[in-house]
């Protein structure tokens, strides 16, 4: 039988759960996360397909990437370094599946100068998730170096691209589209991190520790400001009837009900036990529970980052004492956390751990979690390199259009289509209806104008008596200004702000004392006028928001055109593809094409070796 390569954390999970019952987790299906891939040119080959996002590389969640694709006959599978650079103008490389790891293909393509790589399957089958072969540390070491998007397409899509290239009808242009890869229903993102406190289980566990430190500040800020709601999760097994009492005690707590899936079962001296791992996993869950009850859930990130940095197994600090020291440094109630953890030897069920088991078995549209770490944004599992920039893009893609936090519009995360001038909104004399959003832009007439965003008309504040000018109102594009009659001068006042008119001494024949009184009165009037205008604008903005909310809840037959005043950027239609719960995780391409493949009934996940070289 050919050798089976699995990610180390995943392999350990199945090694342990071969002896420790898997808690029914096999009942759920693994989800293959996808993005749209479109052949744009030549027109005769145009089409839209789904592609599977790799669990490495950098998918551009919420965005698109378009470029000319090429395929090098001298190295069709990309299993070795490409000689020289890519042909002139080629930005995306097509590689055929087989003979080497997916990671190697992506790495070689990036070295050659590709901005993205598409791997075409060599047999027609369901899409698979390209994962990291962590039992090959030499290959896994390439993963942090891969900074381009990587996607797998089915054989028919790959054949179509190759046919377009062979037809020699000009450049073949393709487009990646990740705008709908993460659902974005509202103005708050719910997300999860499935992880293990064990930092000694290979590259996956090390990646978790690094991520906790990298993303802490971003996570704290988003959580404090109410933009996100975060929940940590851990994966568990349980003792089966044929598990030895010694192994059960070594790897489990509470009479074998809850067992670690990332612990080694060799029993070597000094080895981190599953019992110790489950205890710290539970402590992390309890810390989140205690902090959530005190309205400081965001502080969990500070604790988790500190624990990962200071309480490492290799330093002999993977202990309750080290955990409590981090809690005390953060001002967290250690007694409350300890009370939540309870006795490790109690025969009773623990509500927090039972909740983890239910979450493993009842994943719904999120699909089954089988790789650690796994991050879930709304109902989509995150794919790609686990780092600050990639995860922030994914979270930003989970907000409804126009509701994203300011961090999502920063350069480096967002492309500002409005400043680039690629939008189709109304523009005139330096005014623009374009409003930048993370996923693209929306068209909304600026203040002082009215319209649908594609056609805007100046509001004449003078004619509508919205100006509050004391003597003379002059309309200007998008605003107005106030002036005074002869013998008076304007006090205060600026475009859009009324000001007041006061007499010029000597010009009106009024005594000085009266002018001083009038000036004082003018100052008061200016303040009152400013407040009045501010209140009017606030009320006007609130009314607009209320109307927008009402439109969202009106029956469909009563609604006006929902796209009026809004640019919706290319949602997937023809390329939307199969249901979200799909088939497999394909971990590598050495001498084995299997990995995890769910049967067509989608009731379990099983090993499905097909044999033979790729």
XYZ file of C-alpha atoms in Angstrom:
614
model
C 0.000 0.000 0.000
C 1.400 3.451 -0.838
C 2.425 5.656 2.040
C -0.188 8.097 3.351
C 0.902 11.710 3.873
C -1.206 13.874 6.181
C -0.692 17.240 7.878
C 0.968 16.448 11.193
C -1.790 17.867 13.416
C -4.375 16.073 11.313
C -2.380 12.849 11.282
C -2.081 12.966 15.056
C -5.808 13.543 15.320
C -6.560 10.390 13.360
C -3.811 8.424 15.110
C -5.288 9.227 18.491
C -8.920 8.931 17.424
C -8.201 5.478 16.020
C -8.045 4.527 19.696
C -10.150 7.371 21.044
C -13.628 7.486 19.522
C -14.037 10.504 17.175
C -17.247 11.744 18.788
C -19.273 11.275 15.609
C -17.341 13.988 13.794
C -17.251 11.869 10.650
C -20.965 12.499 10.178
C -20.357 15.968 8.773
C -18.875 16.751 5.347
C -15.719 18.693 4.710
C -16.273 21.932 2.826
C -14.226 22.945 -0.209
C -14.045 26.743 -0.319
C -14.154 28.233 -3.806
C -13.762 31.393 -5.832
C -14.937 32.206 -9.354
C -12.535 31.859 -12.279
C -13.493 33.425 -15.605
C -11.927 33.139 -19.027
C -12.412 36.686 -20.362
C -10.578 36.545 -23.703
C -10.706 35.332 -26.430
C -14.469 35.774 -26.484
C -14.935 32.442 -28.263
C -13.526 30.655 -25.200
C -15.183 32.801 -22.530
C -16.698 30.962 -19.583
C -16.987 30.892 -15.805
C -15.849 28.102 -13.498
C -15.408 27.383 -9.800
C -11.907 26.919 -8.466
C -10.865 25.540 -5.080
C -8.858 27.912 -2.880
C -5.630 26.348 -1.621
C -4.859 26.193 2.086
C -1.663 28.107 1.392
C -0.836 31.180 -0.650
C -2.721 34.478 -0.398
C -6.282 34.610 -1.761
C -7.458 38.182 -2.305
C -10.730 37.919 -0.393
C -13.225 40.561 -1.484
C -11.225 41.430 -4.606
C -10.320 40.320 -8.117
C -7.138 39.608 -10.056
C -7.004 39.652 -13.845
C -4.132 38.874 -16.170
C -2.750 36.963 -19.109
C -2.287 33.240 -18.526
C 0.450 31.043 -19.944
C 1.482 27.380 -19.915
C 5.057 26.227 -20.434
C 5.310 22.970 -22.387
C 8.888 22.407 -21.198
C 7.726 22.198 -17.560
C 3.966 21.575 -17.739
C 3.543 20.370 -14.146
C 5.794 22.953 -12.514
C 7.665 20.331 -10.515
C 11.044 21.965 -11.039
C 12.364 25.479 -11.337
C 11.381 27.226 -14.534
C 14.370 28.194 -16.649
C 14.373 31.955 -16.969
C 11.297 34.092 -16.453
C 7.796 33.748 -17.858
C 7.082 34.851 -21.442
C 6.528 38.583 -21.850
C 3.093 39.681 -20.662
C 2.265 36.413 -18.881
C 1.230 37.038 -15.249
C -0.672 33.857 -14.353
C 0.741 30.363 -14.821
C -1.175 27.165 -15.562
C 0.327 23.963 -14.131
C -1.008 20.425 -14.550
C -1.599 18.285 -11.474
C 0.780 15.400 -10.789
C 4.281 14.211 -9.827
C 4.929 16.682 -6.986
C 3.290 18.593 -4.174
C 0.919 21.470 -4.904
C 3.125 23.652 -2.707
C 6.105 23.016 -4.987
C 4.159 24.028 -8.100
C 3.114 27.317 -6.508
C 6.612 28.042 -5.226
C 8.247 27.420 -8.612
C 5.638 29.573 -10.378
C 6.219 32.435 -7.951
C 9.984 32.225 -8.460
C 9.392 32.553 -12.204
C 7.469 35.801 -11.622
C 3.846 34.611 -11.687
C 1.272 36.717 -9.804
C -1.013 33.682 -9.427
C -1.045 29.996 -10.310
C -3.864 27.743 -11.487
C -3.448 23.977 -11.061
C -5.559 21.970 -13.514
C -6.690 18.548 -12.339
C -5.595 15.627 -14.498
C -8.815 13.645 -14.045
C -12.410 14.867 -14.002
C -13.541 14.778 -10.369
C -14.921 16.964 -7.608
C -12.838 19.932 -6.500
C -10.392 19.266 -3.660
C -8.686 21.493 -1.130
C -4.924 21.681 -1.648
C -3.418 21.331 1.826
C 0.063 21.462 3.364
C 2.091 18.215 3.580
C 3.361 18.815 7.077
C 4.956 15.385 7.419
C 7.432 16.709 4.842
C 9.037 19.601 6.709
C 11.224 20.453 3.717
C 8.102 21.102 1.624
C 6.102 22.713 4.456
C 8.972 25.164 4.919
C 8.127 26.652 1.502
C 4.612 27.644 2.592
C 5.493 30.936 4.364
C 7.341 32.012 1.217
C 4.314 31.688 -1.071
C 2.645 35.093 -1.403
C 0.462 34.595 -4.489
C -3.066 33.159 -4.938
C -3.230 29.425 -5.695
C -6.330 27.682 -7.051
C -7.288 24.238 -8.361
C -9.713 23.857 -11.292
C -11.385 20.753 -12.633
C -10.011 19.066 -15.718
C -12.620 20.492 -18.095
C -11.718 24.060 -17.076
C -8.008 23.329 -17.473
C -8.624 21.774 -20.891
C -10.580 24.852 -21.932
C -7.698 27.154 -20.995
C -5.196 24.931 -22.828
C -7.405 24.916 -25.929
C -7.614 28.712 -25.873
C -3.826 28.914 -25.616
C -3.358 26.445 -28.489
C -5.853 28.282 -30.727
C -3.419 31.216 -30.971
C -6.225 33.790 -31.157
C -4.361 36.343 -29.105
C -3.701 36.698 -25.393
C -5.767 34.486 -23.101
C -7.055 36.624 -20.212
C -8.474 35.091 -17.043
C -9.905 36.641 -13.888
C -9.955 35.386 -10.298
C -12.934 36.710 -8.319
C -13.117 36.322 -4.524
C -15.924 38.859 -3.941
C -18.449 36.177 -3.020
C -16.049 33.676 -1.443
C -17.158 34.845 2.025
C -20.777 35.659 2.780
C -21.341 39.259 3.888
C -24.880 39.632 5.284
C -24.605 42.545 7.728
C -22.433 45.034 9.611
C -20.926 42.572 12.109
C -18.704 39.582 11.387
C -18.975 36.448 13.499
C -15.803 34.395 13.346
C -14.155 31.416 15.036
C -10.688 29.989 15.511
C -10.344 26.224 15.893
C -6.952 25.641 17.467
C -4.913 23.692 19.989
C -2.857 25.097 22.842
C -0.240 22.479 21.954
C 2.650 24.294 20.252
C 4.722 21.138 19.752
C 2.722 19.317 17.069
C 4.477 20.605 13.970
C 4.163 23.535 11.577
C 0.393 23.874 12.056
C 0.685 24.400 15.805
C 3.625 26.774 15.368
C 1.543 28.767 12.861
C -1.176 29.143 15.488
C 1.233 30.611 18.038
C 2.606 33.072 15.496
C -0.871 34.091 14.394
C -2.068 34.777 17.939
C 0.799 37.220 18.384
C 0.483 38.812 14.928
C -3.262 39.331 14.909
C -3.778 40.269 18.558
C -3.881 44.036 18.054
C -6.243 43.850 15.063
C -8.526 41.373 16.828
C -8.680 43.466 20.009
C -9.499 46.641 18.081
C -12.262 45.034 15.997
C -13.777 43.336 19.048
C -13.652 46.421 21.280
C -15.381 48.552 18.661
C -18.140 45.975 18.151
C -17.328 45.174 14.534
C -16.715 41.475 15.216
C -17.856 38.710 17.554
C -15.142 36.103 18.102
C -15.431 32.582 19.542
C -12.551 30.143 20.199
C -13.025 26.394 19.653
C -11.006 23.223 20.304
C -11.256 19.759 18.735
C -11.881 16.748 20.976
C -12.099 12.965 20.937
C -13.223 10.491 23.585
C -12.118 7.118 24.925
C -13.590 4.055 23.251
C -14.363 0.737 24.934
C -11.149 -0.831 23.580
C -8.828 1.971 24.730
C -6.456 0.996 27.522
C -7.016 2.674 30.869
C -3.451 4.005 30.820
C -3.813 5.630 27.397
C -7.215 7.016 28.309
C -5.900 8.628 31.507
C -2.840 9.959 29.682
C -4.780 11.723 26.920
C -8.195 12.500 28.435
C -9.995 14.150 31.325
C -13.288 13.553 33.114
C -13.321 9.783 32.843
C -12.335 9.680 29.171
C -15.120 11.940 27.955
C -12.777 14.552 26.450
C -9.446 13.683 24.812
C -6.811 15.618 22.889
C -6.466 15.008 19.155
C -3.017 16.630 18.854
C -1.093 14.644 21.469
C 1.412 11.924 20.649
C 0.439 8.521 22.041
C 3.955 7.082 22.320
C 4.220 7.699 26.046
C 7.846 8.806 25.834
C 9.343 10.405 28.942
C 8.911 14.158 29.033
C 6.363 14.074 26.247
C 3.418 16.461 26.490
C 0.331 14.481 27.453
C -3.092 14.843 25.919
C -4.470 15.363 29.422
C -2.311 18.478 29.857
C -3.363 19.770 26.442
C -7.088 19.313 27.093
C -6.706 21.061 30.448
C -5.145 24.142 28.830
C -7.641 24.008 25.965
C -10.411 24.095 28.572
C -8.716 26.933 30.473
C -8.663 29.000 27.262
C -12.387 28.385 26.789
C -13.054 29.318 30.415
C -11.002 32.506 30.115
C -13.149 33.537 27.157
C -16.336 32.722 29.085
C -15.269 34.742 32.145
C -14.143 37.719 30.053
C -17.298 37.602 27.947
C -19.416 37.780 31.102
C -17.496 40.892 32.195
C -17.868 42.513 28.738
C -14.141 42.203 28.031
C -14.110 39.319 25.559
C -11.444 41.065 23.490
C -8.938 40.516 26.307
C -8.887 36.782 25.435
C -6.479 37.602 22.625
C -4.035 39.177 25.033
C -4.188 36.109 27.276
C -3.845 33.622 24.403
C -0.870 35.473 22.928
C 0.845 35.678 26.320
C 0.229 31.989 27.052
C 1.616 30.939 23.657
C 4.726 33.067 24.208
C 5.472 32.300 27.866
C 3.951 28.882 28.623
C 5.695 26.707 26.060
C 5.982 22.911 26.481
C 9.639 22.817 25.476
C 10.437 25.212 28.340
C 8.523 23.102 30.847
C 6.044 25.946 31.399
C 2.907 24.351 29.947
C 1.267 24.505 33.364
C -1.651 25.910 35.298
C 0.762 28.054 37.321
C 2.064 29.727 34.156
C -1.501 30.221 32.903
C -2.553 31.874 36.158
C 0.457 34.181 36.077
C -0.626 35.490 32.667
C -4.159 35.984 34.004
C -2.920 37.913 37.034
C -0.763 40.128 34.818
C -3.899 40.992 32.840
C -6.083 41.481 35.932
C -8.346 38.511 35.187
C -10.048 36.691 38.078
C -8.120 33.407 38.424
C -10.680 32.018 40.877
C -13.483 32.468 38.346
C -11.427 30.719 35.675
C -10.457 27.903 38.052
C -14.072 27.444 39.088
C -15.057 27.161 35.439
C -12.391 24.524 34.759
C -13.430 22.401 37.734
C -12.066 18.930 38.471
C -10.273 17.087 35.672
C -11.210 13.752 37.255
C -14.912 14.421 37.715
C -17.160 11.905 36.020
C -19.640 14.612 35.062
C -19.908 16.259 31.661
C -18.481 19.777 31.265
C -20.865 22.194 29.515
C -18.122 24.070 27.627
C -16.516 20.879 26.331
C -19.883 19.394 25.455
C -20.505 22.551 23.410
C -17.270 21.866 21.488
C -18.404 18.347 20.697
C -21.767 19.612 19.436
C -20.012 22.229 17.304
C -17.852 19.495 15.760
C -20.882 17.385 14.898
C -23.374 20.099 13.887
C -21.387 22.329 11.557
C -24.245 23.048 9.136
C -23.224 25.271 6.221
C -19.733 25.772 7.679
C -18.739 22.180 6.964
C -16.644 19.885 9.090
C -13.381 21.129 10.599
C -10.581 18.570 10.169
C -7.487 20.776 9.922
C -5.942 22.710 12.767
C -5.813 25.634 12.850
C -9.039 26.450 11.009
C -10.565 29.896 10.931
C -14.254 30.395 10.100
C -15.582 33.779 8.917
C -19.375 34.002 9.070
C -20.120 30.603 7.473
C -16.983 30.171 5.353
C -13.779 28.416 6.323
C -10.738 30.582 5.704
C -8.185 29.232 3.259
C -4.681 30.516 2.687
C -1.711 31.610 4.740
C -2.622 32.347 8.349
C -1.206 35.833 8.863
C -2.399 39.290 9.815
C -2.942 40.683 6.308
C -4.699 37.604 4.917
C -7.079 37.167 7.845
C -7.892 40.880 7.982
C -8.848 40.773 4.276
C -11.109 37.802 4.983
C -12.824 39.559 7.897
C -13.274 42.717 5.823
C -14.875 40.633 3.071
C -17.463 39.464 5.625
C -19.050 42.904 6.116
C -22.049 44.093 4.124
C -21.073 46.625 1.475
C -20.328 50.019 3.003
C -20.431 48.837 6.649
C -16.796 47.775 6.971
C -14.605 49.384 9.675
C -12.010 52.014 8.711
C -9.192 49.455 8.982
C -10.614 47.714 5.918
C -10.127 50.822 3.762
C -6.456 51.292 4.572
C -3.938 51.053 1.716
C -2.499 47.577 1.542
C -5.860 46.040 2.420
C -8.168 47.917 0.084
C -7.959 49.157 -3.519
C -9.619 52.573 -3.807
C -11.476 52.489 -7.125
C -12.721 56.049 -6.596
C -9.263 57.625 -6.583
C -8.214 55.448 -9.499
C -11.107 56.802 -11.547
C -12.363 53.387 -12.680
C -15.861 53.870 -11.277
C -19.030 54.684 -13.254
C -20.515 57.153 -10.757
C -21.490 60.764 -11.499
C -18.640 63.289 -11.585
C -18.619 67.053 -12.228
C -16.232 69.927 -11.490
C -14.309 68.061 -8.806
C -17.428 66.542 -7.230
C -17.964 62.772 -7.307
C -20.696 60.408 -6.155
C -18.186 57.564 -5.750
C -17.873 56.216 -2.195
C -15.100 53.682 -1.706
C -15.913 50.354 -0.033
C -13.788 47.299 0.634
C -15.376 45.198 -2.086
C -15.522 48.037 -4.633
C -17.570 51.219 -4.446
C -21.119 52.576 -4.264
C -22.570 55.620 -5.991
C -24.178 58.156 -3.648
C -24.640 61.832 -4.449
C -22.463 64.038 -2.233
C -23.882 66.503 0.283
C -25.637 69.371 -1.455
C -26.651 67.238 -4.438
C -29.609 64.967 -5.111
C -29.967 61.993 -7.444
C -29.358 58.285 -7.851
C -25.566 58.425 -7.782
C -25.250 58.165 -11.545
C -26.957 61.508 -12.161
C -26.752 64.209 -9.488
C -28.390 67.655 -9.463
C -27.352 70.581 -7.317
C -29.732 71.440 -4.476
C -30.547 75.183 -4.596
C -30.553 75.957 -0.879
C -31.471 79.588 -1.603
C -34.633 78.649 -3.484
C -35.663 76.050 -0.886
C -35.004 78.427 2.037
C -32.675 75.958 3.698
C -29.909 78.533 3.933
C -30.807 80.711 6.992
C -28.910 83.636 5.464
C -29.813 86.921 7.119
C -29.803 89.152 4.009
C -28.477 87.696 0.743
C -28.145 84.018 -0.266
C -26.053 82.978 -3.269
C -26.269 79.376 -4.472
C -23.004 77.568 -5.272
C -22.393 74.017 -6.617
C -23.174 71.656 -3.762
C -23.586 74.448 -1.223
C -24.380 78.174 -0.752
C -22.857 81.304 0.722
C -24.309 84.288 2.517
C -23.590 87.948 1.765
C -24.763 91.253 3.214
C -26.327 94.405 1.834
C -24.333 97.567 1.393
C -23.272 99.075 4.743
C -23.047 95.677 6.462
C -20.368 93.061 6.737
C -20.620 89.317 7.326
C -19.581 87.996 10.731
C -18.699 84.303 10.748
C -20.140 82.482 7.830
C -18.453 80.168 5.340
C -19.697 77.977 2.499
C -22.774 76.246 3.890
C -22.718 78.216 7.183
C -24.983 81.317 7.351
C -23.165 83.858 9.557
C -24.797 87.225 10.398
C -24.647 90.742 9.009
C -23.485 93.577 11.271
C -23.412 97.302 10.467
C -20.155 98.889 9.344
C -19.420 101.871 11.668
C -20.047 105.172 9.903
C -21.681 103.540 6.938
C -25.131 103.284 8.475
C -25.262 106.336 10.800
C -25.906 104.093 13.812
C -24.259 104.998 17.164
C -21.251 102.928 18.243
C -22.997 101.538 21.347
C -25.808 100.170 19.204
C -23.340 98.588 16.812
C -21.653 96.840 19.771
C -25.005 95.524 20.974
C -25.840 94.338 17.471
C -22.427 92.654 17.181
C -22.963 90.750 20.433
C -26.401 89.733 19.264
C -24.866 88.637 15.966
C -22.407 86.352 17.739
C -25.270 84.664 19.576
C -27.280 84.432 16.369
C -24.325 82.875 14.542
C -24.052 80.176 17.178
C -27.775 79.467 17.102
C -27.770 79.373 13.302
C -24.836 76.954 13.259
C -26.611 74.657 15.694
C -29.794 74.863 13.633
C -28.000 73.911 10.432
C -26.170 71.069 12.193
C -29.450 69.710 13.570
C -31.095 69.995 10.172
C -28.294 68.091 8.474
C -28.256 65.440 11.196
C -32.021 64.988 10.922
C -31.777 64.839 7.128
C -29.065 62.147 7.315
C -31.101 60.185 9.865
C -34.152 60.296 7.617
C -32.076 58.951 4.739
C -30.878 56.087 6.924
C -34.414 55.296 8.096
C -35.651 55.271 4.494
C -32.823 52.909 3.571
C -33.695 50.581 6.448
C -37.374 50.654 5.532
C -36.511 49.743 1.946
C -34.672 46.682 3.241
C -37.779 45.477 5.077
C -40.431 46.401 2.503
C -42.080 43.566 0.577
C -40.268 42.909 -2.678
C -43.213 43.986 -4.806
C -43.248 47.397 -3.070
C -39.573 48.128 -3.486
C -38.039 50.536 -5.901
C -35.061 49.418 -7.964
C -32.652 48.015 -5.321
C -29.628 48.891 -7.424
C -30.458 52.556 -7.791
C -27.584 54.679 -6.611
C -25.362 51.648 -6.045
C -22.665 49.841 -7.948
C -22.712 46.098 -7.210
C -19.477 44.695 -8.488
C -19.777 41.481 -10.460
C -21.379 38.931 -8.115
C -20.866 35.393 -9.362
C -23.712 34.070 -11.422
C -22.800 31.508 -14.067
C -19.785 30.312 -12.081
C -21.468 29.938 -8.735
C -20.962 26.167 -8.796
C -21.924 23.343 -6.468
C -23.431 23.624 -2.974
C -21.060 24.838 -0.242
C -20.666 21.463 1.457
C -18.566 19.582 -1.070
C -16.061 16.830 -1.052
C -12.528 16.594 -0.016
C -9.210 17.666 1.269
C -6.383 16.663 -0.993
C -3.218 16.991 0.936
C -0.463 16.529 -1.644
C 0.678 15.172 -4.940
C 3.555 12.774 -4.350
C 2.791 9.149 -5.219
C -0.734 9.138 -3.811
C -3.794 10.978 -5.044
C -6.105 10.281 -2.128
C -6.390 12.501 0.937
C -9.911 12.824 2.260
C -12.820 12.244 -0.062
C -16.425 12.112 1.104
C -18.651 9.521 -0.578
C -21.538 10.801 -2.646
C -23.926 10.294 0.297
C -21.969 13.015 2.148
C -22.621 11.205 5.413
C -19.009 10.490 6.320
C -15.430 11.233 5.438
C -13.210 8.271 4.691
C -9.769 7.518 3.339
C -10.137 6.905 -0.377
C -6.822 5.934 -1.993
C -7.043 5.622 -5.738
C -3.497 4.292 -6.145
C -0.906 5.007 -8.765
C 1.164 8.072 -9.482
C -0.442 11.411 -10.137
